[in-house]
mmCIF file with all atom_site columns, C-alpha atoms in Angstrom:
data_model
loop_
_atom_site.group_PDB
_atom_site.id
_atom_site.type_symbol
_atom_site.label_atom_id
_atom_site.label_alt_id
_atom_site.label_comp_id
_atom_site.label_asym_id
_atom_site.label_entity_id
_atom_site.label_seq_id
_atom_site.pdbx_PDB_ins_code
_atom_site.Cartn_x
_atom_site.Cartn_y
_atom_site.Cartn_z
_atom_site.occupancy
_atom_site.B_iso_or_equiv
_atom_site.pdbx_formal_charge
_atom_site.auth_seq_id
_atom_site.auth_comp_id
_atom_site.auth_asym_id
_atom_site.auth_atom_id
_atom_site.pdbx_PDB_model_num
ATOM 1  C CA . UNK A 1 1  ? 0.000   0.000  0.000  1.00 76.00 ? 450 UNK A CA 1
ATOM 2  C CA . UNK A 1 2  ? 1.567   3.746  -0.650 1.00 91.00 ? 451 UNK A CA 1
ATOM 3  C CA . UNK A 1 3  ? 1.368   6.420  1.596  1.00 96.00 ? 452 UNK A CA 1
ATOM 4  C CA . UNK A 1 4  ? -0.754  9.128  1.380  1.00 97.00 ? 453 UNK A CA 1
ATOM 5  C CA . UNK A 1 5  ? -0.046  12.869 2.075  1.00 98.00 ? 454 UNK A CA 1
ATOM 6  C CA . UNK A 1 6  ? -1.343  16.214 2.325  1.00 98.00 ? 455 UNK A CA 1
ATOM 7  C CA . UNK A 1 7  ? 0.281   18.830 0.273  1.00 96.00 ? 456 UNK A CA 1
ATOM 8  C CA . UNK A 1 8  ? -0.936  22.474 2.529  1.00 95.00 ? 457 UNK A CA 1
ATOM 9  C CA . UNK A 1 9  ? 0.922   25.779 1.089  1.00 93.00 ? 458 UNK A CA 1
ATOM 10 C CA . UNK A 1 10 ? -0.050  29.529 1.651  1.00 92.00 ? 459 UNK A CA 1
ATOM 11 C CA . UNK A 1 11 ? -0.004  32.231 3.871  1.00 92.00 ? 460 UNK A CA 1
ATOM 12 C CA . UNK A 1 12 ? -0.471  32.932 7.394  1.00 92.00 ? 461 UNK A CA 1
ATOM 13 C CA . UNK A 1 13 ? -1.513  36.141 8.227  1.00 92.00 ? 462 UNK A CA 1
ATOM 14 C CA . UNK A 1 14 ? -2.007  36.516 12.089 1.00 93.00 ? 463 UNK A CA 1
ATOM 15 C CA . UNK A 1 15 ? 0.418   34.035 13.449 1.00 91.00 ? 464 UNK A CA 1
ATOM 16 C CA . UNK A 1 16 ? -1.090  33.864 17.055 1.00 95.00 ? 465 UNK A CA 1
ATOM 17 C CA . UNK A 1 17 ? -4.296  33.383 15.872 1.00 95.00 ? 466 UNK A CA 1
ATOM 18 C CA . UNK A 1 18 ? -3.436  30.095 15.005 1.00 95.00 ? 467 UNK A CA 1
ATOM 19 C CA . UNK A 1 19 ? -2.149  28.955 18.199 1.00 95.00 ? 468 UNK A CA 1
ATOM 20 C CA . UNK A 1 20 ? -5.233  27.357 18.723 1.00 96.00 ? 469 UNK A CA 1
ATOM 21 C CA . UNK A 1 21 ? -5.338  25.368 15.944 1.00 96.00 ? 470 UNK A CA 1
ATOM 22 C CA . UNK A 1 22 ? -2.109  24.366 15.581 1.00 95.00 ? 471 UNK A CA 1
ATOM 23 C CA . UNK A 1 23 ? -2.024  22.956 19.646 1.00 97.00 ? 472 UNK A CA 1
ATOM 24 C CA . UNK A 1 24 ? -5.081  20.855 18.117 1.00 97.00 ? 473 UNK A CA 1
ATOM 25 C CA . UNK A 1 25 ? -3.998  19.629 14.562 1.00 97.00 ? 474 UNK A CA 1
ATOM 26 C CA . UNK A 1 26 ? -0.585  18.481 16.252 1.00 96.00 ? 475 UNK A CA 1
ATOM 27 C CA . UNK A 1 27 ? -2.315  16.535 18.712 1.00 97.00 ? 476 UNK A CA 1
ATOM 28 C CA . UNK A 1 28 ? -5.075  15.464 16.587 1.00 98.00 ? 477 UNK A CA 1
ATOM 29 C CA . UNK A 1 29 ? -2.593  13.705 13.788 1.00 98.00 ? 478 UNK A CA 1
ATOM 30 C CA . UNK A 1 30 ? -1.514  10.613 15.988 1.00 98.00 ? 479 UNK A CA 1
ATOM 31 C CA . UNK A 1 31 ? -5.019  9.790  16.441 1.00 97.00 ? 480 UNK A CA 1
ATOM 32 C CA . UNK A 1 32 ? -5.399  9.357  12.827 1.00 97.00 ? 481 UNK A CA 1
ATOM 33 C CA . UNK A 1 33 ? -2.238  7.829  12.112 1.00 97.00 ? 482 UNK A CA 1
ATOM 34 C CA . UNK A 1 34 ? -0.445  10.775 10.759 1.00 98.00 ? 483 UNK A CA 1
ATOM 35 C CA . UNK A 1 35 ? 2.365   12.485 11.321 1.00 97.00 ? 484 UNK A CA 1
ATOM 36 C CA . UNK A 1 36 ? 4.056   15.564 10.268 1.00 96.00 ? 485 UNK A CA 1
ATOM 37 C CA . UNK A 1 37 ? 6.827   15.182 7.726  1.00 95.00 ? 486 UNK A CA 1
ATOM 38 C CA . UNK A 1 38 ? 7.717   18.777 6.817  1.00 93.00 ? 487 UNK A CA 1
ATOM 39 C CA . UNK A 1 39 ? 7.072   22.250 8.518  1.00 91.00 ? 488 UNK A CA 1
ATOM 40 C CA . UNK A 1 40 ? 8.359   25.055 6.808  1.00 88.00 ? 489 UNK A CA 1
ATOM 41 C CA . UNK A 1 41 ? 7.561   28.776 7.843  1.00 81.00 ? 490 UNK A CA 1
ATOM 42 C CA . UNK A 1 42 ? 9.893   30.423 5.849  1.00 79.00 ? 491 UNK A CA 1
ATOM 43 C CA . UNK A 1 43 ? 10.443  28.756 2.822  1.00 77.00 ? 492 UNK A CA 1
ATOM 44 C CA . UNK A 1 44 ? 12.833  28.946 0.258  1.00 78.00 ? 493 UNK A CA 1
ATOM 45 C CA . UNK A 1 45 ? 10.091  29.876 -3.127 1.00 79.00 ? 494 UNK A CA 1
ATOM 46 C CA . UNK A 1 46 ? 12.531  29.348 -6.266 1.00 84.00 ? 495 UNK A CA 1
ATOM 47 C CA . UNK A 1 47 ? 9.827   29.646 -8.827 1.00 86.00 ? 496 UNK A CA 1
ATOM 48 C CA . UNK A 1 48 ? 5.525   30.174 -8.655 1.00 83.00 ? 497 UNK A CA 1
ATOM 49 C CA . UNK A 1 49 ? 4.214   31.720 -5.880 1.00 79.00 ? 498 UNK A CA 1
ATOM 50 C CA . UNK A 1 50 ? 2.868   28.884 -3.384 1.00 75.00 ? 499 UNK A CA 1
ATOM 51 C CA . UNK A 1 51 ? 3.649   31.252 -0.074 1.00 82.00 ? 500 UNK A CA 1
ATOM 52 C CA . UNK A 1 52 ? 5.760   30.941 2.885  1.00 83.00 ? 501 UNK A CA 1
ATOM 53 C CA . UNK A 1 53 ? 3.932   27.897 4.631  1.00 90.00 ? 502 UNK A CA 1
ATOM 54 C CA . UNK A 1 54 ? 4.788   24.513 3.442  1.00 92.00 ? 503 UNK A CA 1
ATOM 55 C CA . UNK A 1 55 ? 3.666   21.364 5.441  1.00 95.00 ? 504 UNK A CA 1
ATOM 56 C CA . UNK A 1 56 ? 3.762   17.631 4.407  1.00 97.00 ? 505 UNK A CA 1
ATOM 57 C CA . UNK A 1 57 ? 1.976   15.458 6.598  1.00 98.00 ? 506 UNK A CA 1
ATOM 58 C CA . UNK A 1 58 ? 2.031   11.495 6.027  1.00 98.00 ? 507 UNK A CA 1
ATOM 59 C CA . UNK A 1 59 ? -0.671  8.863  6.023  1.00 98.00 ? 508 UNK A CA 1
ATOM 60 C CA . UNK A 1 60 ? -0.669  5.319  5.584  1.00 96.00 ? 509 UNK A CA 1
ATOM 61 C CA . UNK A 1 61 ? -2.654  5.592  2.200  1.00 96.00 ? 510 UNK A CA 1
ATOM 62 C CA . UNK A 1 62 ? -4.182  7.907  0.569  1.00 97.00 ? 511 UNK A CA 1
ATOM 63 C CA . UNK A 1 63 ? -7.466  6.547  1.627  1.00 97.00 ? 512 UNK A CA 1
ATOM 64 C CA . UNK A 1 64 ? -6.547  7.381  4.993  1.00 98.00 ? 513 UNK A CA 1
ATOM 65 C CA . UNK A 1 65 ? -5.979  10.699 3.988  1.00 98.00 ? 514 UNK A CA 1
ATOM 66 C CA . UNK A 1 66 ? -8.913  11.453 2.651  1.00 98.00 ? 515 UNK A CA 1
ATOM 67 C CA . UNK A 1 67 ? -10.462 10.307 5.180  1.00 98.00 ? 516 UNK A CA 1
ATOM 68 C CA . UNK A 1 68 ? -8.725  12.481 8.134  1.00 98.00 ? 517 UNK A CA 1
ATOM 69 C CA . UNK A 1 69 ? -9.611  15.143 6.007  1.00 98.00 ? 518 UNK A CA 1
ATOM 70 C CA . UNK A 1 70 ? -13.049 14.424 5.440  1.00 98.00 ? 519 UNK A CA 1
ATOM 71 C CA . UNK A 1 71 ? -13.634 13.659 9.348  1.00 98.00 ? 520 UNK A CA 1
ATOM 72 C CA . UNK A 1 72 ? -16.052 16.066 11.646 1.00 97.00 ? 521 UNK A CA 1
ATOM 73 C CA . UNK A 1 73 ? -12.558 16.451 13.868 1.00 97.00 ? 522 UNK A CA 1
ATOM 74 C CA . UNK A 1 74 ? -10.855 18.287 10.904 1.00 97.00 ? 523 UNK A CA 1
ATOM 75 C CA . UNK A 1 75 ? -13.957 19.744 9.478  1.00 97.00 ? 524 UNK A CA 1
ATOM 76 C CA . UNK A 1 76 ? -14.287 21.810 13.336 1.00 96.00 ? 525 UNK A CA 1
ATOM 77 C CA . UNK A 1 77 ? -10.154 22.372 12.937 1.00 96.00 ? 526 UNK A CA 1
ATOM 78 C CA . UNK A 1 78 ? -10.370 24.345 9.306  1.00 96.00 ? 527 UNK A CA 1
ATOM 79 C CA . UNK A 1 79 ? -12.581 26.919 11.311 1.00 95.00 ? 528 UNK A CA 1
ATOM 80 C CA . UNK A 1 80 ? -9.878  27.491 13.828 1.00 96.00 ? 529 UNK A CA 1
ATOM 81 C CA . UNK A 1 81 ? -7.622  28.442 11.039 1.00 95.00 ? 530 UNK A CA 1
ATOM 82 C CA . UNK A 1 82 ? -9.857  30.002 8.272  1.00 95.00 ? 531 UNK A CA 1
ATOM 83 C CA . UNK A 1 83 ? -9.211  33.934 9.635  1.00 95.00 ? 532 UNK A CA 1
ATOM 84 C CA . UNK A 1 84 ? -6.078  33.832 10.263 1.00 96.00 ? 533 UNK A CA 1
ATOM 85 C CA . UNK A 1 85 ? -4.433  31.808 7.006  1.00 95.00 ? 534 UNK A CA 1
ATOM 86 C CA . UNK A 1 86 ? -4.706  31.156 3.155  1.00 95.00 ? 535 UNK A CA 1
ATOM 87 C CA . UNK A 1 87 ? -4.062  28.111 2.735  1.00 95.00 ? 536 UNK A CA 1
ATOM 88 C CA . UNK A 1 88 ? -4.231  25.272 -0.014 1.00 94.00 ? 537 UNK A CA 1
ATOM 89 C CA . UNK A 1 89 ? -4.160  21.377 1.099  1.00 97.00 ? 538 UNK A CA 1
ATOM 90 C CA . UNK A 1 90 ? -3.762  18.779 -2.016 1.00 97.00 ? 539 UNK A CA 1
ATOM 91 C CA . UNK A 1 91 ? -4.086  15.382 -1.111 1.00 98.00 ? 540 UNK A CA 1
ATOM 92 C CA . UNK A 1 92 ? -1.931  12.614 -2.892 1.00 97.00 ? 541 UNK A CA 1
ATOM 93 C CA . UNK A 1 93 ? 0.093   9.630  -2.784 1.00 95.00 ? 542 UNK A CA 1
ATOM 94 C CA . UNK A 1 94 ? 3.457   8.605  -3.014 1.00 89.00 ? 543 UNK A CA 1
ATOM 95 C CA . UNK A 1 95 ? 4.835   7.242  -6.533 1.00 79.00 ? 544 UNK A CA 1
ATOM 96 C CA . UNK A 1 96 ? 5.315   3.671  -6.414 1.00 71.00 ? 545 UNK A CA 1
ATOM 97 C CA . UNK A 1 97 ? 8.679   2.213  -5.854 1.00 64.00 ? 546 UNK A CA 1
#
C-alpha cells in the first residue's frame, strides 16, 4: 500500500491566531495515524508563488488521507484556522517504488 499525504501551502496572516489550531492539529494527527513530515515557515520559493507555509503530513494511504480530512474532527479544525491563514491542502500519494 503507498502512503498518502497532504500537500498544505499559503499564507499565514495573524500568526497567534493560530495557536489554537495548531495545539489541536498536532495533537489530533496521531489519532489518525499521521504524522508531520515537513514544517516550513519560511520557505525557500525558487519559482511560482505557493507562499511561505509549506507542510507535508504522512498517512498510511491515501485513503486514509482522505479520510482524516473528510472527518467532523478536521472539518471543526479548518474553522480554527480560516481567519487567520490562506491556505491550499492537495491530497496525494506517493509514486510507487
Amino acid at each position: 500500500m503507498t502512503k498518502g499525504y497532504w500537500v498544505v501551502t499559503g499564507n499565514i496572516h495573524t500568526p497567534l491566531g493560530m495557536v489554537p489550531y495548531i495545539k489541536k492539529f498536532t495533537a489530533w494527527l496521531p489519532t489518525v495515524g499521521a504524522r508531520l513530515l515537513i514544517r516550513d515557515l519560511q520557505a525557500d520559493v525558487r519559482e511560482g508563488t505557493p507562499g511561505s507555509v509549506n507542510i507535508i503530513v504522512e498517512f498510511d494511504s491515501k485513503e486514509k488521507a482522505v479520510t482524516a480530512y473528510e472527518s467532523t474532527e478536521y472539518q471543526e479544525l479548518i474553522n480554527l484556522r480560516l481567519q487567520h491563514s490562506d491556505l491550499s491542502l492537495t491530497i496525494t500519494e506517493k509514486l510507487l517504488d
